GROMACS .gro file of C-alpha atoms in nm:
model
  246
    1UNK     CA    1  -0.005  -2.873   0.129
    2UNK     CA    2   0.263  -2.870  -0.134
    3UNK     CA    3   0.132  -2.616  -0.384
    4UNK     CA    4  -0.096  -2.313  -0.382
    5UNK     CA    5  -0.450  -2.344  -0.516
    6UNK     CA    6  -0.405  -2.044  -0.745
    7UNK     CA    7  -0.136  -1.979  -1.003
    8UNK     CA    8  -0.025  -1.613  -1.037
    9UNK     CA    9  -0.129  -1.444  -1.358
   10UNK     CA   10  -0.399  -1.697  -1.451
   11UNK     CA   11  -0.708  -1.513  -1.326
   12UNK     CA   12  -0.794  -1.168  -1.465
   13UNK     CA   13  -0.804  -0.905  -1.190
   14UNK     CA   14  -1.014  -0.589  -1.183
   15UNK     CA   15  -0.881  -0.313  -0.958
   16UNK     CA   16  -1.105  -0.044  -0.809
   17UNK     CA   17  -0.992   0.268  -0.622
   18UNK     CA   18  -1.287   0.461  -0.483
   19UNK     CA   19  -1.082   0.664  -0.237
   20UNK     CA   20  -1.198   0.442   0.049
   21UNK     CA   21  -1.061   0.569   0.379
   22UNK     CA   22  -1.083   0.256   0.594
   23UNK     CA   23  -1.095  -0.122   0.584
   24UNK     CA   24  -1.452  -0.102   0.709
   25UNK     CA   25  -1.555   0.100   0.403
   26UNK     CA   26  -1.354  -0.122   0.171
   27UNK     CA   27  -1.513  -0.440   0.309
   28UNK     CA   28  -1.855  -0.280   0.266
   29UNK     CA   29  -1.780  -0.175  -0.092
   30UNK     CA   30  -1.661  -0.527  -0.179
   31UNK     CA   31  -1.988  -0.681  -0.061
   32UNK     CA   32  -2.186  -0.404  -0.231
   33UNK     CA   33  -2.016  -0.467  -0.566
   34UNK     CA   34  -2.030  -0.846  -0.529
   35UNK     CA   35  -2.408  -0.816  -0.504
   36UNK     CA   36  -2.464  -0.546  -0.765
   37UNK     CA   37  -2.234  -0.702  -1.024
   38UNK     CA   38  -2.355  -1.057  -0.958
   39UNK     CA   39  -2.000  -1.189  -0.917
   40UNK     CA   40  -1.953  -1.568  -0.902
   41UNK     CA   41  -1.874  -1.744  -0.571
   42UNK     CA   42  -1.524  -1.835  -0.694
   43UNK     CA   43  -1.430  -1.465  -0.695
   44UNK     CA   44  -1.146  -1.363  -0.464
   45UNK     CA   45  -1.191  -1.003  -0.351
   46UNK     CA   46  -0.916  -0.823  -0.158
   47UNK     CA   47  -0.832  -0.492   0.004
   48UNK     CA   48  -0.500  -0.314  -0.060
   49UNK     CA   49  -0.342  -0.021   0.122
   50UNK     CA   50  -0.247   0.254  -0.124
   51UNK     CA   51   0.024   0.488   0.004
   52UNK     CA   52   0.159   0.722  -0.263
   53UNK     CA   53   0.243   1.092  -0.268
   54UNK     CA   54  -0.092   1.160  -0.437
   55UNK     CA   55  -0.323   0.913  -0.269
   56UNK     CA   56  -0.371   0.739   0.065
   57UNK     CA   57  -0.666   0.503   0.070
   58UNK     CA   58  -0.777   0.140   0.056
   59UNK     CA   59  -0.831   0.002  -0.294
   60UNK     CA   60  -1.007  -0.324  -0.372
   61UNK     CA   61  -0.960  -0.598  -0.631
   62UNK     CA   62  -1.162  -0.884  -0.779
   63UNK     CA   63  -0.990  -1.192  -0.923
   64UNK     CA   64  -1.237  -1.352  -1.163
   65UNK     CA   65  -1.244  -1.706  -1.304
   66UNK     CA   66  -1.180  -1.623  -1.671
   67UNK     CA   67  -1.158  -1.348  -1.932
   68UNK     CA   68  -1.521  -1.386  -2.041
   69UNK     CA   69  -1.652  -1.320  -1.692
   70UNK     CA   70  -1.406  -1.034  -1.644
   71UNK     CA   71  -1.523  -0.869  -1.967
   72UNK     CA   72  -1.889  -0.890  -1.866
   73UNK     CA   73  -1.811  -0.744  -1.522
   74UNK     CA   74  -1.604  -0.464  -1.675
   75UNK     CA   75  -1.894  -0.360  -1.898
   76UNK     CA   76  -2.131  -0.340  -1.599
   77UNK     CA   77  -1.882  -0.170  -1.370
   78UNK     CA   78  -1.905   0.179  -1.521
   79UNK     CA   79  -2.276   0.204  -1.443
   80UNK     CA   80  -2.254   0.048  -1.098
   81UNK     CA   81  -1.937   0.218  -0.975
   82UNK     CA   82  -2.037   0.579  -1.042
   83UNK     CA   83  -2.351   0.684  -0.854
   84UNK     CA   84  -2.383   0.374  -0.637
   85UNK     CA   85  -2.030   0.378  -0.502
   86UNK     CA   86  -2.061   0.754  -0.454
   87UNK     CA   87  -2.363   0.700  -0.233
   88UNK     CA   88  -2.172   0.444  -0.026
   89UNK     CA   89  -1.846   0.637  -0.004
   90UNK     CA   90  -1.946   1.002  -0.006
   91UNK     CA   91  -1.878   1.091  -0.369
   92UNK     CA   92  -1.500   1.042  -0.377
   93UNK     CA   93  -1.308   1.009  -0.704
   94UNK     CA   94  -1.332   0.654  -0.836
   95UNK     CA   95  -1.122   0.463  -1.086
   96UNK     CA   96  -1.103   0.107  -1.215
   97UNK     CA   97  -0.863  -0.095  -1.430
   98UNK     CA   98  -0.862  -0.425  -1.613
   99UNK     CA   99  -0.542  -0.509  -1.794
  100UNK     CA  100  -0.454  -0.196  -1.993
  101UNK     CA  101  -0.802  -0.042  -1.979
  102UNK     CA  102  -0.900   0.231  -1.737
  103UNK     CA  103  -1.210   0.409  -1.609
  104UNK     CA  104  -1.190   0.733  -1.410
  105UNK     CA  105  -0.936   1.005  -1.324
  106UNK     CA  106  -0.566   0.927  -1.335
  107UNK     CA  107  -0.500   0.943  -0.958
  108UNK     CA  108  -0.769   0.684  -0.893
  109UNK     CA  109  -0.668   0.457  -1.181
  110UNK     CA  110  -0.307   0.461  -1.056
  111UNK     CA  111  -0.423   0.331  -0.719
  112UNK     CA  112  -0.641   0.071  -0.887
  113UNK     CA  113  -0.345  -0.040  -1.101
  114UNK     CA  114  -0.117  -0.081  -0.799
  115UNK     CA  115  -0.378  -0.293  -0.625
  116UNK     CA  116  -0.455  -0.505  -0.933
  117UNK     CA  117  -0.086  -0.576  -0.994
  118UNK     CA  118  -0.033  -0.677  -0.632
  119UNK     CA  119  -0.327  -0.916  -0.643
  120UNK     CA  120  -0.245  -1.059  -0.987
  121UNK     CA  121   0.109  -1.138  -0.871
  122UNK     CA  122  -0.029  -1.274  -0.542
  123UNK     CA  123   0.227  -1.083  -0.336
  124UNK     CA  124  -0.024  -0.885  -0.129
  125UNK     CA  125  -0.388  -0.824  -0.056
  126UNK     CA  126  -0.622  -0.901   0.234
  127UNK     CA  127  -0.896  -1.138   0.118
  128UNK     CA  128  -1.251  -1.048   0.223
  129UNK     CA  129  -1.437  -1.277  -0.018
  130UNK     CA  130  -1.293  -1.611  -0.130
  131UNK     CA  131  -1.428  -1.959  -0.203
  132UNK     CA  132  -1.604  -2.114   0.100
  133UNK     CA  133  -1.533  -1.815   0.326
  134UNK     CA  134  -1.895  -1.835   0.437
  135UNK     CA  135  -1.820  -2.173   0.600
  136UNK     CA  136  -1.576  -2.017   0.846
  137UNK     CA  137  -1.811  -1.935   1.131
  138UNK     CA  138  -1.797  -2.028   1.496
  139UNK     CA  139  -1.524  -2.280   1.578
  140UNK     CA  140  -1.349  -2.482   1.306
  141UNK     CA  141  -1.032  -2.690   1.287
  142UNK     CA  142  -0.706  -2.614   1.112
  143UNK     CA  143  -0.796  -2.898   0.876
  144UNK     CA  144  -1.124  -2.721   0.790
  145UNK     CA  145  -0.935  -2.402   0.702
  146UNK     CA  146  -0.700  -2.583   0.466
  147UNK     CA  147  -0.932  -2.836   0.304
  148UNK     CA  148  -1.268  -2.661   0.279
  149UNK     CA  149  -1.165  -2.311   0.169
  150UNK     CA  150  -0.924  -2.131  -0.063
  151UNK     CA  151  -0.677  -2.074   0.222
  152UNK     CA  152  -0.344  -2.239   0.128
  153UNK     CA  153  -0.155  -2.217   0.456
  154UNK     CA  154  -0.171  -2.089   0.811
  155UNK     CA  155   0.091  -1.907   1.012
  156UNK     CA  156   0.103  -1.877   1.391
  157UNK     CA  157   0.249  -1.533   1.457
  158UNK     CA  158   0.611  -1.571   1.564
  159UNK     CA  159   0.663  -1.906   1.387
  160UNK     CA  160   0.730  -2.000   1.022
  161UNK     CA  161   0.431  -2.045   0.787
  162UNK     CA  162   0.293  -2.397   0.763
  163UNK     CA  163   0.104  -2.607   0.513
  164UNK     CA  164  -0.138  -2.874   0.623
  165UNK     CA  165   0.104  -3.114   0.794
  166UNK     CA  166   0.317  -2.921   1.043
  167UNK     CA  167   0.037  -2.783   1.261
  168UNK     CA  168  -0.194  -3.039   1.423
  169UNK     CA  169  -0.499  -3.037   1.191
  170UNK     CA  170  -0.731  -3.104   1.486
  171UNK     CA  171  -0.643  -2.778   1.668
  172UNK     CA  172  -0.952  -2.561   1.707
  173UNK     CA  173  -0.968  -2.212   1.558
  174UNK     CA  174  -1.208  -1.954   1.704
  175UNK     CA  175  -1.308  -1.766   1.388
  176UNK     CA  176  -1.525  -1.494   1.549
  177UNK     CA  177  -1.697  -1.505   1.208
  178UNK     CA  178  -1.416  -1.286   1.072
  179UNK     CA  179  -1.140  -1.459   0.875
  180UNK     CA  180  -0.917  -1.244   0.652
  181UNK     CA  181  -0.625  -1.434   0.495
  182UNK     CA  182  -0.363  -1.249   0.286
  183UNK     CA  183  -0.160  -1.323  -0.023
  184UNK     CA  184   0.204  -1.400   0.061
  185UNK     CA  185   0.433  -1.529  -0.211
  186UNK     CA  186   0.155  -1.687  -0.416
  187UNK     CA  187  -0.020  -1.852  -0.120
  188UNK     CA  188  -0.334  -1.735   0.056
  189UNK     CA  189  -0.212  -1.731   0.416
  190UNK     CA  190  -0.407  -1.687   0.738
  191UNK     CA  191  -0.220  -1.542   1.037
  192UNK     CA  192  -0.326  -1.695   1.369
  193UNK     CA  193  -0.242  -1.625   1.732
  194UNK     CA  194  -0.272  -1.843   2.043
  195UNK     CA  195  -0.607  -1.813   2.220
  196UNK     CA  196  -0.769  -1.953   2.531
  197UNK     CA  197  -0.749  -2.325   2.611
  198UNK     CA  198  -0.486  -2.417   2.353
  199UNK     CA  199  -0.696  -2.293   2.063
  200UNK     CA  200  -0.601  -2.045   1.791
  201UNK     CA  201  -0.773  -1.736   1.653
  202UNK     CA  202  -0.722  -1.511   1.349
  203UNK     CA  203  -0.475  -1.229   1.410
  204UNK     CA  204  -0.724  -0.971   1.281
  205UNK     CA  205  -1.004  -0.913   1.529
  206UNK     CA  206  -1.340  -0.771   1.418
  207UNK     CA  207  -1.361  -0.427   1.578
  208UNK     CA  208  -1.612  -0.438   1.731
  209UNK     CA  209  -1.813  -0.673   1.510
  210UNK     CA  210  -1.775  -0.826   1.161
  211UNK     CA  211  -1.844  -0.617   0.849
  212UNK     CA  212  -1.969  -0.362   0.844
  213UNK     CA  213  -1.771  -0.240   1.147
  214UNK     CA  214  -1.433  -0.071   1.178
  215UNK     CA  215  -1.151  -0.306   1.081
  216UNK     CA  216  -0.886  -0.039   1.076
  217UNK     CA  217  -0.701  -0.147   1.388
  218UNK     CA  218  -0.668  -0.526   1.399
  219UNK     CA  219  -0.588  -0.636   1.753
  220UNK     CA  220  -0.447  -0.952   1.898
  221UNK     CA  221  -0.660  -1.162   2.136
  222UNK     CA  222  -0.521  -1.237   2.484
  223UNK     CA  223  -0.196  -1.429   2.461
  224UNK     CA  224  -0.202  -1.793   2.564
  225UNK     CA  225   0.041  -2.081   2.543
  226UNK     CA  226   0.126  -2.200   2.193
  227UNK     CA  227  -0.047  -2.526   2.103
  228UNK     CA  228   0.175  -2.826   2.040
  229UNK     CA  229   0.316  -2.847   1.689
  230UNK     CA  230   0.381  -3.168   1.505
  231UNK     CA  231   0.747  -3.221   1.403
  232UNK     CA  232   0.806  -2.974   1.117
  233UNK     CA  233   0.980  -3.042   0.792
  234UNK     CA  234   1.308  -2.865   0.731
  235UNK     CA  235   1.260  -2.490   0.741
  236UNK     CA  236   1.613  -2.385   0.655
  237UNK     CA  237   1.621  -2.036   0.517
  238UNK     CA  238   1.264  -1.951   0.625
  239UNK     CA  239   1.200  -1.653   0.848
  240UNK     CA  240   0.920  -1.571   1.089
  241UNK     CA  241   0.627  -1.390   0.929
  242UNK     CA  242   0.579  -1.020   0.982
  243UNK     CA  243   0.238  -0.918   1.111
  244UNK     CA  244   0.019  -0.768   0.838
  245UNK     CA  245   0.006  -0.392   0.781
  246UNK     CA  246  -0.369  -0.437   0.766
   0.00000   0.00000   0.00000
C-alpha cells in the first residue's frame, strides 16, 4: 500500500472529554454515542490518553465524513452528552469541541481539544470504530486487514511497519474479535505479535473479553516464532515501532 486511505485535515473531528477513567469506559462511551447520535458507518472513533497537570483521563474523538454531518452531530451532542453520558460515567465533568466551538467547562474542553487535534493530524489515537471493523472477527488474513477495512498498514512488534507487500498477505491473524489499530504518521496502523502456529495476533488483548471489559492493560499473547516475511523494500532510515501507550 503506497498511500494512506485518509488525508489529514480533510475530515472534521469532534472531540469529547467526559473524564473517562479507563479504556473500557471510553470504548463503552464511543459505542453509546455512536448509537445515540446515529453516526454513519464511515465514522472513525478513537480513544486518546490525556495527561496534563489538570486532567488525567481518556478522551474520545469522532472523525466524520463532511462538515454537514459534523454540524448535525454537534447540534445533537449537547442533549445526548449531558445526562446520558453522566449516567454511563458517574456524572463527571464533560466537554466537547468542534473546530473553534466548545461545550462544557474549560478543563474538559482542553482535553477534548488535545484529542481532536491529535486525531485530525492523524498522529495518535486508538481506533475503536472504523470502516469494516465489524468484519474482523475470528481468523482473517493480513490481506483481509489491508483490503477490507480502513487499516492502512500492519506492524509486527520489533520490526519496521509494512504496507501490503512486505508481509505475506496469506498469513493468518487471530483477531479475538478485538482489533484496535492506531494512527501513526497519517496511517492507521495495527500492531501485531507472533502467535501460535506461525500466525499473528493483535498486540492489544481483550481483558478479559471484548468491550465492554477492561482494556486498560493490553497484554501480549505467548511469544512464538516470527512468520516468514517476503523480501522487504528498502527501509533505510526507518526504525522499529514502539509499543502503544494504550
